[in-house]
XYZ file of C-alpha atoms in Angstrom:
659
model
C 73.626 -200.472 12.051
C 71.372 -203.488 11.500
C 67.813 -203.513 12.757
C 67.196 -206.252 15.357
C 65.114 -209.096 14.018
C 62.134 -208.713 16.439
C 61.781 -205.002 15.622
C 61.836 -205.779 11.903
C 58.966 -208.259 12.313
C 56.948 -205.695 14.261
C 57.644 -203.054 11.589
C 56.358 -205.335 8.796
C 53.220 -206.176 10.750
C 52.455 -202.507 11.296
C 53.097 -201.580 7.674
C 51.007 -204.388 6.237
C 48.078 -204.093 8.647
C 45.294 -201.759 7.393
C 44.907 -198.455 9.241
C 41.739 -198.107 11.307
C 40.500 -194.518 11.559
C 39.939 -193.197 15.019
C 36.434 -191.951 15.931
C 35.810 -188.202 16.138
C 35.522 -186.951 19.729
C 35.385 -183.341 21.036
C 36.171 -183.084 24.725
C 35.013 -179.745 26.140
C 37.584 -178.567 28.725
C 36.476 -176.861 31.927
C 32.824 -177.139 30.940
C 31.865 -178.186 34.474
C 33.765 -175.245 35.902
C 31.285 -172.890 34.248
C 33.445 -171.554 31.432
C 30.922 -170.408 28.810
C 32.788 -170.151 25.539
C 31.756 -170.917 21.986
C 33.460 -173.966 20.520
C 33.861 -174.392 16.790
C 33.468 -178.095 15.996
C 36.004 -177.968 13.193
C 38.499 -180.725 12.591
C 38.269 -184.466 12.040
C 34.768 -185.955 11.854
C 33.688 -189.488 11.073
C 32.463 -189.765 7.502
C 30.322 -192.600 6.127
C 29.969 -192.558 2.354
C 26.633 -193.777 0.943
C 25.439 -194.840 4.363
C 22.178 -194.025 6.141
C 22.296 -193.249 9.833
C 20.335 -195.735 11.909
C 19.805 -194.822 15.542
C 23.379 -194.689 16.870
C 24.390 -197.864 15.083
C 27.546 -196.955 13.166
C 29.980 -199.202 11.291
C 33.184 -200.196 13.023
C 35.448 -198.667 10.420
C 34.979 -195.091 9.176
C 36.605 -192.399 7.072
C 38.040 -189.378 8.864
C 37.181 -186.164 7.079
C 37.998 -182.519 7.775
C 35.012 -180.284 8.621
C 34.124 -177.773 7.268
C 35.145 -178.854 3.790
C 33.453 -180.221 0.699
C 34.077 -183.893 0.012
C 34.170 -183.561 -3.793
C 37.742 -183.692 -5.017
C 39.329 -183.672 -1.538
C 41.174 -186.607 -0.037
C 40.140 -188.248 3.198
C 41.787 -190.832 5.465
C 40.032 -194.148 4.993
C 40.772 -197.592 6.471
C 42.234 -198.540 3.084
C 44.264 -195.366 2.648
C 43.462 -191.964 1.134
C 40.385 -191.543 -1.024
C 38.145 -188.939 -2.645
C 34.453 -188.888 -3.581
C 32.322 -187.412 -6.392
C 30.115 -184.408 -5.687
C 26.852 -186.268 -6.310
C 25.838 -188.725 -3.626
C 24.833 -189.051 0.010
C 26.634 -189.670 3.285
C 26.584 -188.709 6.915
C 29.012 -187.067 9.349
C 29.340 -188.018 12.995
C 31.099 -186.584 16.008
C 30.833 -186.993 19.783
C 31.044 -184.168 22.336
C 32.055 -185.201 25.858
C 32.606 -183.690 29.287
C 29.230 -181.893 29.325
C 26.895 -181.181 32.248
C 23.779 -183.404 31.869
C 21.318 -180.824 33.238
C 22.443 -177.922 31.027
C 20.819 -177.193 27.692
C 23.298 -176.760 24.856
C 22.856 -175.434 21.347
C 24.258 -175.847 17.847
C 24.418 -173.084 15.250
C 25.466 -172.954 11.600
C 25.474 -169.583 9.830
C 24.264 -171.352 6.730
C 23.512 -175.039 6.382
C 25.295 -177.033 3.638
C 24.248 -176.571 0.010
C 22.939 -180.093 0.452
C 19.748 -181.517 1.894
C 20.448 -182.235 5.578
C 19.026 -184.040 8.584
C 20.479 -183.303 12.036
C 20.414 -186.070 14.671
C 21.214 -185.572 18.362
C 21.711 -188.746 20.407
C 19.882 -190.769 17.776
C 16.870 -188.479 17.515
C 16.079 -186.367 14.455
C 16.122 -182.694 15.491
C 16.204 -180.483 12.394
C 15.653 -181.120 8.707
C 16.623 -178.673 5.934
C 15.573 -179.281 2.354
C 14.455 -182.637 1.011
C 16.923 -185.415 1.821
C 16.920 -188.394 -0.536
C 19.395 -190.904 -1.886
C 18.386 -190.202 -5.497
C 18.554 -187.166 -7.789
C 14.804 -186.802 -8.349
C 13.842 -186.320 -4.691
C 16.878 -184.511 -3.236
C 16.732 -180.703 -3.066
C 18.804 -178.555 -0.676
C 17.706 -175.472 1.193
C 20.192 -172.823 2.254
C 19.141 -171.360 5.621
C 20.726 -170.708 9.032
C 20.385 -173.599 11.483
C 19.948 -173.213 15.241
C 18.762 -175.996 17.558
C 19.163 -177.058 21.190
C 19.977 -180.374 22.872
C 20.585 -181.974 26.281
C 23.479 -184.425 26.811
C 22.832 -187.907 28.122
C 23.516 -188.939 31.722
C 27.199 -189.376 30.902
C 27.487 -185.775 29.682
C 27.821 -186.823 26.043
C 26.129 -185.634 22.840
C 26.336 -187.565 19.616
C 25.831 -185.213 16.624
C 25.115 -186.722 13.210
C 24.480 -184.754 10.021
C 22.991 -186.806 7.184
C 23.429 -185.058 3.815
C 22.625 -185.657 0.151
C 23.811 -183.624 -2.825
C 22.796 -183.768 -6.478
C 22.712 -180.040 -7.303
C 25.704 -178.128 -6.016
C 29.260 -178.529 -7.328
C 30.467 -178.796 -3.728
C 29.012 -181.392 -1.382
C 29.287 -181.781 2.359
C 29.478 -179.520 5.404
C 30.779 -176.190 4.114
C 29.993 -174.012 7.156
C 31.412 -174.490 10.659
C 29.273 -175.872 13.446
C 29.253 -173.660 16.552
C 28.548 -175.211 19.951
C 27.977 -173.696 23.412
C 25.457 -173.396 26.198
C 22.107 -172.329 24.837
C 22.103 -168.732 26.261
C 25.641 -168.072 25.064
C 25.082 -169.401 21.568
C 21.666 -167.771 21.305
C 23.262 -164.395 22.048
C 25.894 -165.126 19.425
C 23.163 -166.059 16.927
C 21.345 -162.788 17.656
C 24.588 -160.844 17.289
C 25.269 -162.416 13.905
C 21.718 -161.644 12.809
C 21.914 -158.072 14.102
C 25.186 -157.456 12.258
C 23.638 -158.564 8.969
C 20.471 -156.518 9.468
C 22.332 -153.371 10.553
C 24.672 -153.567 7.573
C 21.748 -154.254 5.245
C 19.943 -151.194 6.634
C 23.024 -149.024 6.137
C 23.416 -150.283 2.569
C 19.743 -149.553 1.914
C 20.347 -145.953 3.015
C 23.181 -145.679 0.499
C 20.960 -147.281 -2.126
C 18.274 -144.692 -1.418
C 20.781 -141.834 -1.694
C 22.123 -143.065 -5.035
C 18.588 -143.749 -6.250
C 17.574 -140.163 -5.439
C 20.689 -138.793 -7.132
C 19.972 -140.975 -10.158
C 16.324 -139.894 -10.277
C 17.193 -136.194 -10.090
C 18.864 -136.536 -13.461
C 21.846 -134.282 -12.879
C 25.177 -134.412 -14.706
C 26.263 -137.461 -12.622
C 23.125 -139.442 -13.346
C 24.816 -142.354 -15.163
C 27.570 -142.704 -12.564
C 25.041 -142.833 -9.729
C 23.097 -145.453 -11.672
C 26.188 -147.663 -11.954
C 26.971 -147.257 -8.247
C 23.336 -148.079 -7.493
C 23.713 -151.408 -9.334
C 26.991 -152.126 -7.547
C 25.397 -151.502 -4.133
C 22.492 -153.772 -5.045
C 24.950 -156.584 -5.756
C 26.726 -155.997 -2.435
C 23.423 -155.974 -0.544
C 22.361 -159.247 -2.183
C 25.723 -160.787 -1.337
C 25.363 -159.715 2.290
C 21.828 -161.059 2.701
C 22.500 -164.465 1.107
C 26.126 -165.409 1.768
C 27.215 -166.718 5.169
C 24.115 -166.176 7.292
C 21.357 -166.365 4.713
C 18.773 -163.896 6.005
C 16.785 -163.802 2.764
C 15.661 -167.430 3.096
C 15.020 -166.947 6.794
C 12.427 -164.233 6.127
C 11.241 -165.620 2.768
C 11.341 -169.415 3.219
C 9.225 -170.071 0.110
C 11.917 -168.897 -2.303
C 12.916 -171.928 -4.411
C 16.507 -173.030 -4.029
C 17.233 -172.612 -7.756
C 16.062 -168.979 -7.711
C 17.998 -168.302 -4.519
C 21.162 -169.785 -6.033
C 20.880 -167.548 -9.097
C 20.318 -164.486 -6.919
C 23.314 -165.450 -4.792
C 25.648 -165.655 -7.782
C 24.294 -162.585 -9.587
C 26.547 -160.132 -7.609
C 29.597 -161.913 -9.026
C 28.786 -160.531 -12.486
C 26.572 -157.489 -11.774
C 29.036 -155.876 -9.341
C 32.154 -155.974 -11.575
C 30.187 -154.767 -14.612
C 28.743 -151.824 -12.659
C 32.171 -150.896 -11.286
C 33.839 -151.107 -14.696
C 31.029 -149.100 -16.296
C 31.514 -146.403 -13.659
C 35.238 -146.258 -14.473
C 34.623 -146.142 -18.229
C 32.145 -143.301 -17.736
C 34.658 -141.396 -15.593
C 37.459 -141.980 -18.117
C 35.985 -141.860 -21.627
C 39.385 -142.504 -23.248
C 39.322 -146.045 -21.797
C 36.344 -146.973 -23.945
C 38.426 -148.918 -26.444
C 37.537 -152.153 -28.142
C 39.173 -154.377 -25.526
C 37.324 -152.881 -22.566
C 34.017 -152.818 -24.417
C 34.499 -156.428 -25.525
C 35.323 -157.459 -21.951
C 32.204 -155.738 -20.599
C 29.947 -157.277 -23.238
C 31.476 -160.725 -22.760
C 31.117 -160.567 -18.979
C 27.534 -159.335 -19.293
C 26.694 -162.192 -21.645
C 28.405 -164.639 -19.287
C 26.312 -163.354 -16.399
C 23.043 -163.745 -18.302
C 24.008 -167.247 -19.381
C 24.757 -168.104 -15.754
C 21.395 -166.717 -14.699
C 19.558 -168.765 -17.310
C 21.352 -172.042 -16.551
C 19.619 -174.713 -14.412
C 20.628 -174.979 -10.772
C 22.473 -178.259 -11.422
C 24.972 -176.409 -13.641
C 25.011 -172.867 -12.367
C 27.495 -173.460 -9.546
C 30.080 -174.725 -12.064
C 30.302 -171.154 -13.410
C 31.522 -169.758 -10.085
C 35.271 -170.116 -10.833
C 34.826 -168.352 -14.185
C 32.811 -165.515 -12.663
C 35.224 -165.214 -9.785
C 38.161 -164.956 -12.183
C 36.409 -162.219 -14.155
C 35.620 -160.315 -10.963
C 39.245 -160.511 -9.818
C 40.348 -159.191 -13.211
C 37.946 -156.260 -12.801
C 39.442 -155.419 -9.389
C 42.999 -155.650 -10.724
C 42.141 -153.414 -13.701
C 40.557 -150.892 -11.350
C 43.670 -150.781 -9.163
C 45.873 -150.293 -12.229
C 43.674 -147.441 -13.434
C 43.909 -145.759 -10.036
C 47.711 -145.845 -9.938
C 48.306 -144.669 -13.523
C 49.094 -140.927 -13.259
C 47.892 -140.031 -16.754
C 44.342 -141.103 -15.926
C 43.052 -137.736 -14.815
C 40.161 -138.483 -12.543
C 38.310 -135.808 -10.657
C 38.432 -136.045 -6.865
C 34.924 -137.446 -6.607
C 35.556 -140.237 -9.115
C 38.961 -141.166 -7.653
C 37.636 -141.366 -4.082
C 34.575 -143.291 -5.203
C 36.562 -145.826 -7.216
C 39.020 -146.248 -4.335
C 36.458 -147.021 -1.639
C 34.447 -149.299 -3.924
C 37.575 -151.168 -4.955
C 38.553 -151.668 -1.307
C 35.071 -153.038 -0.679
C 35.317 -155.500 -3.571
C 38.809 -156.582 -2.513
C 37.638 -157.166 1.073
C 34.829 -159.415 -0.129
C 37.234 -161.459 -2.259
C 39.648 -161.791 0.665
C 36.815 -163.064 2.839
C 35.880 -165.543 0.114
C 39.276 -167.245 0.357
C 39.555 -167.274 4.174
C 38.032 -170.381 5.805
C 35.026 -169.501 7.877
C 35.794 -171.910 10.711
C 38.713 -169.775 11.936
C 36.323 -166.872 12.617
C 34.830 -166.787 16.100
C 33.469 -163.202 16.059
C 29.970 -162.254 14.842
C 31.529 -159.962 12.235
C 33.348 -161.532 9.291
C 36.057 -159.776 7.288
C 33.696 -158.902 4.451
C 31.119 -157.565 6.897
C 33.787 -155.459 8.586
C 34.857 -154.095 5.209
C 31.220 -153.344 4.321
C 30.773 -151.521 7.629
C 33.921 -149.443 7.041
C 32.779 -148.767 3.477
C 29.318 -147.600 4.555
C 30.736 -145.314 7.260
C 33.272 -143.894 4.781
C 30.696 -143.381 2.054
C 28.144 -141.805 4.405
C 30.846 -139.558 5.885
C 31.840 -138.574 2.387
C 28.206 -137.794 1.585
C 28.020 -135.648 4.732
C 31.092 -133.688 3.671
C 29.751 -133.439 0.139
C 26.400 -132.341 1.531
C 28.110 -129.717 3.678
C 30.077 -128.500 0.687
C 26.914 -128.671 -1.407
C 25.071 -126.634 1.247
C 27.839 -124.045 1.358
C 27.932 -123.939 -2.410
C 24.184 -123.428 -2.497
C 24.482 -120.628 0.059
C 27.058 -118.947 -2.153
C 24.832 -119.470 -5.167
C 21.860 -118.046 -3.260
C 23.924 -115.026 -2.282
C 25.077 -114.630 -5.865
C 21.499 -115.007 -7.058
C 20.334 -112.396 -4.569
C 23.071 -110.083 -5.815
C 22.078 -110.772 -9.419
C 18.419 -110.127 -8.596
C 19.347 -106.929 -6.824
C 21.433 -105.866 -9.785
C 18.628 -106.867 -12.102
C 16.209 -104.735 -10.119
C 18.688 -101.897 -10.531
C 18.059 -102.207 -14.261
C 14.388 -103.185 -13.972
C 12.878 -101.483 -10.890
C 10.752 -103.472 -8.513
C 7.975 -100.880 -8.910
C 7.946 -101.605 -12.639
C 7.443 -105.324 -11.929
C 4.520 -104.525 -9.641
C 2.926 -102.309 -12.283
C 3.418 -105.137 -14.754
C 1.730 -107.539 -12.331
C 4.843 -109.685 -11.719
C 6.286 -110.823 -8.394
C 9.799 -111.843 -9.473
C 12.171 -110.904 -12.258
C 12.072 -114.494 -13.508
C 8.331 -114.114 -14.146
C 8.897 -111.418 -16.747
C 8.641 -112.604 -20.335
C 9.362 -110.855 -23.592
C 6.239 -109.025 -24.770
C 4.564 -108.705 -21.338
C 2.575 -105.480 -21.059
C -0.007 -103.731 -18.887
C -2.180 -100.572 -19.050
C -1.845 -98.177 -16.120
C -2.789 -94.599 -15.245
C 0.057 -92.692 -13.627
C 2.071 -89.493 -13.599
C 4.939 -89.160 -16.047
C 7.788 -86.740 -15.471
C 10.460 -85.925 -18.035
C 13.494 -84.457 -16.287
C 15.910 -82.839 -18.751
C 19.101 -80.962 -18.062
C 21.991 -79.271 -19.811
C 25.527 -79.216 -18.457
C 26.843 -75.657 -18.160
C 30.482 -74.625 -17.694
C 31.811 -71.306 -16.392
C 33.960 -70.858 -19.494
C 31.276 -71.852 -21.969
C 33.468 -74.516 -23.540
C 32.424 -78.134 -24.054
C 33.513 -80.687 -21.507
C 35.667 -83.689 -22.302
C 33.631 -86.933 -22.477
C 35.152 -88.257 -19.228
C 34.373 -85.034 -17.345
C 30.889 -84.883 -18.843
C 30.176 -88.463 -17.733
C 31.464 -87.740 -14.226
C 29.264 -84.624 -13.924
C 26.057 -86.299 -15.126
C 26.773 -89.354 -12.936
C 27.044 -87.165 -9.815
C 23.868 -85.199 -10.581
C 21.899 -88.364 -11.353
C 22.892 -89.812 -7.970
C 21.846 -86.623 -6.130
C 18.449 -86.536 -7.835
C 17.733 -90.272 -7.488
C 17.568 -90.080 -3.686
C 14.745 -87.542 -3.888
C 12.756 -89.580 -6.407
C 12.460 -92.744 -4.285
C 11.634 -90.590 -1.238
C 8.439 -89.353 -2.946
C 7.193 -92.741 -4.134
C 8.455 -92.575 -7.692
C 11.049 -94.512 -9.638
C 13.311 -93.958 -12.597
C 12.001 -95.782 -15.638
C 14.707 -94.720 -18.066
C 18.015 -92.876 -18.014
C 18.571 -90.554 -20.963
C 21.760 -88.978 -22.195
C 20.471 -85.598 -20.922
C 17.978 -86.591 -18.264
C 15.600 -89.301 -17.083
C 12.005 -90.517 -17.256
C 10.221 -90.701 -13.887
C 7.020 -92.593 -13.125
C 4.782 -92.040 -10.108
C 2.231 -94.865 -9.721
C -1.305 -94.265 -8.519
C -2.710 -95.886 -5.420
C -6.209 -97.254 -5.830
C -7.505 -95.384 -2.807
C -5.626 -92.089 -3.354
C -5.158 -91.361 -7.042
C -4.400 -87.681 -6.431
C -1.214 -88.568 -4.519
C 0.461 -89.576 -7.774
C 0.566 -86.012 -9.160
C 1.140 -84.468 -5.749
C 4.143 -86.693 -5.124
C 5.533 -85.930 -8.575
C 5.102 -82.179 -8.086
C 6.707 -82.255 -4.628
C 9.583 -84.371 -5.961
C 10.287 -81.998 -8.873
C 10.248 -78.869 -6.729
C 12.534 -80.380 -4.098
C 14.906 -81.617 -6.788
C 15.044 -78.068 -8.151
C 15.840 -76.672 -4.697
C 18.504 -79.285 -4.019
C 20.176 -78.883 -7.419
C 20.093 -75.077 -7.078
C 22.024 -75.290 -3.820
C 24.505 -77.728 -5.360
C 24.926 -75.460 -8.387
C 25.678 -72.481 -6.180
C 28.369 -74.440 -4.332
C 29.944 -75.734 -7.553
C 30.004 -72.285 -9.168
C 32.310 -71.081 -6.413
C 34.851 -73.791 -7.266
C 34.362 -73.367 -11.010
C 32.906 -76.871 -11.412
C 30.317 -77.564 -14.136
C 26.628 -77.159 -13.215
C 23.339 -78.182 -14.856
C 20.294 -76.305 -16.118
C 17.066 -78.135 -15.244
C 13.743 -78.508 -17.000
C 10.938 -80.778 -15.745
C 7.596 -81.531 -17.390
C 4.708 -83.245 -15.544
C 1.728 -84.918 -17.216
C -0.891 -87.476 -16.185
C -2.511 -90.168 -18.332
C -2.793 -93.766 -19.422
C 0.416 -95.534 -20.400
C 1.418 -98.985 -21.638
C 4.253 -100.605 -19.714
C 5.996 -103.607 -21.187
C 9.156 -105.379 -22.257
C 10.825 -105.050 -25.616
C 13.959 -106.477 -27.221
C 14.739 -110.151 -27.852
C 14.926 -113.348 -25.814
C 18.597 -112.892 -24.994
C 18.224 -109.211 -24.055
C 15.114 -107.435 -22.780
C 14.434 -104.029 -21.309
C 11.421 -102.196 -19.964
C 9.701 -99.366 -21.764
C 6.747 -96.981 -21.390
C 4.750 -96.048 -24.473
C 1.737 -93.711 -24.782
C 0.612 -90.246 -25.776
C 0.997 -89.191 -22.150
C 4.702 -90.026 -22.286
C 5.185 -87.964 -25.447
C 3.282 -85.047 -23.932
C 5.402 -85.151 -20.776
C 8.528 -85.068 -22.957
C 7.283 -81.999 -24.867
C 6.439 -80.205 -21.618
C 9.906 -80.982 -20.256
C 11.474 -79.533 -23.412
C 9.417 -76.345 -23.016
C 10.444 -76.128 -19.353
C 14.109 -76.310 -20.292
C 13.789 -73.706 -23.082
C 11.785 -71.244 -20.961
C 14.151 -71.626 -18.008
C 11.104 -72.550 -15.903
C 12.198 -75.456 -13.672
C 8.814 -77.171 -13.292
C 5.895 -77.145 -15.747
C 2.696 -79.131 -15.220
C -0.233 -79.727 -17.582
C -3.781 -78.826 -16.705
C -4.694 -82.522 -16.975
C -2.195 -83.404 -14.253
C -3.038 -80.361 -12.134
C -6.728 -81.289 -11.954
C -5.795 -84.669 -10.435
C -4.545 -82.920 -7.288
C -8.051 -81.887 -6.355
C -6.896 -78.336 -5.785
C -4.517 -79.330 -3.036
C -1.148 -78.061 -4.180
C 1.857 -78.160 -1.876
C 3.481 -75.377 -3.879
C 2.427 -72.279 -5.761
C 1.337 -72.646 -9.377
C 0.626 -69.988 -12.008
C -1.107 -70.341 -15.341
C 1.436 -69.736 -18.057
C -0.767 -70.171 -21.109
C -1.695 -72.554 -23.907
C 1.003 -73.903 -26.113
C 0.865 -76.081 -29.212
C 2.830 -79.301 -28.921
C 3.898 -81.660 -31.672
C 1.437 -84.505 -32.096
C -1.391 -82.709 -30.224
C -4.416 -81.302 -32.035
C -5.287 -78.848 -29.295
C -2.883 -76.630 -27.373
C -1.873 -77.809 -23.922
C -2.478 -75.582 -20.925
C 0.667 -75.257 -18.840
C 1.209 -74.086 -15.294
C 4.507 -72.977 -13.804
C 5.247 -74.285 -10.321
C 7.336 -72.414 -7.777
C 9.040 -73.586 -4.619
C 7.444 -70.867 -2.500
C 3.980 -71.965 -1.291
C 1.100 -69.447 -1.557
C -2.041 -69.148 0.513
C -4.322 -69.644 -2.480
C -1.951 -71.968 -4.324
C -1.459 -69.384 -7.063
C 1.540 -67.364 -8.052
C 2.389 -64.502 -10.355
C 4.145 -65.108 -13.647
C 6.916 -62.621 -14.259
C 6.877 -60.430 -17.353
C 10.101 -61.979 -18.596
C 8.653 -65.486 -18.220
C 5.469 -64.422 -20.048
C 7.507 -62.755 -22.811
C 9.633 -65.859 -23.326
C 6.554 -68.061 -23.311
C 4.754 -65.992 -25.980
C 7.914 -66.012 -28.102
C 8.109 -69.799 -27.833
C 4.418 -70.109 -28.760
C 4.955 -68.089 -31.912
C 7.960 -70.239 -32.858
C 5.963 -73.403 -32.392
C 2.969 -72.144 -34.374
C 5.090 -71.069 -37.307
């Protein structure tokens, strides 16, 4: 079918005539009806390359450019066709907002102004200036801060917004952040919400930083891992405070732009290095040459980026971003490989930190102008990460608390068992409060009563007992006698194969109670064991023959052995004398013998009868020792009569010892 001639002429005219770009106009629907909603002024704006705005006088023809978007390397619709512009240069953007109520105050908000020096004009009047705008390199310097300003429309309900920008530093030029528009109260609330979100998240991250800093400072087995996580959290906190809504410049406006730019990009190399170092520490077998070379190369790349001037530093972003993505991918691969045996703590930690890093990268690639909520994707991921990490710390703390309770219980049991081997009374005599205070070689001089309790196991048949039966018999008798010892204020210092060594400490105010308690204890032990012996004889069970020697004097208490194994001991002449008296008691079949030295300490107040037996020479003593036999039956004058058989046996023993 042939095209009619008139239509062909019209078609040629249209095709050959240059295209004139249409001006940018935003018509706010239902604004007069009171609908208070935030409008994102994204879309087609008028763009004037290398032009200075002059009081609402704009050229007839203009370029239409998408906002937000950098102009460097991107195409735009111009009157002559499609074109692109270099990153260095100056220009201004213009748009018109219509259908507004003249008497209502409106507001504009940008989370972060362009990385270019900017001047904001409203209806021909300069309103806000960020950085130093200039048409040349020497005088142009951007400043990255949030922008919030108010404006009234003209009588026609129209606002003309112009943003004059210049860029000679950053690799991307133009309006990179969306422009939000609404009534002043609505947008001010939104601005406060955005600020509150950043500050709350920063506070939560600071809590995590403090926790990891404390764990790192404590210097436990996980010290290095907590140090790496501490560095990673620092990078995330820096990223939060500078990217999007730059709160750091808002509270510290004097920070130079070059320093701020280096701080902003530092998380892109500090974070991945810290995460990879944490993984390498958790999996030592991954420390091969490739991973070490990657870490060193990325570290060197980060330092080079930090040292570069601000005019060049932004060109390193793609390289750093690629390295960070590689780190995330490697981390995910490590997590899914079954042979990488990670402990639960390391696996959970790597997982939640990897999710955090991935969320930040996802947010990096999503255009900001499609977000109308105060919380961005990366901020939402950070919030979820903080809640997860804090919850995990709570569970770990609960488990740690329970573990510590178990350890405390175990320690109490160990201490109790230790005191079973080293009596608490011994520690007090040694001047120590806790078992842990005792050191090898500690000693102390004390005056106290020493009792040597000796016994011989006797069977009805006169035959020797088997070792198992002998152990069982002595174990039972030791338990029966031990209850009486603690009842009278004494304690067992040493268990012997055929008896035990008893100590009865002296009280500073009542020194005579030491001997009295020892004497009462020995007599009651004799009575108790006699009754038990009588019962066991009926059944034919083995019994014991007792002998107890009591002496009073100065002793040296201390610890002997080696560092890995210590035990308490009591050394002195008084201990040796008490042992000799106990041996005499056993040989004479006199249950309780007491020396004159010990008897004088009672002050004449004896709870039981005592009779002078005589003087007997003992090994290691120059003079004979005067011995008294004690009896369970109390006497009015605290004296008793020694039987002829007892006296005969005693004299016989004296002759044997003298020979």
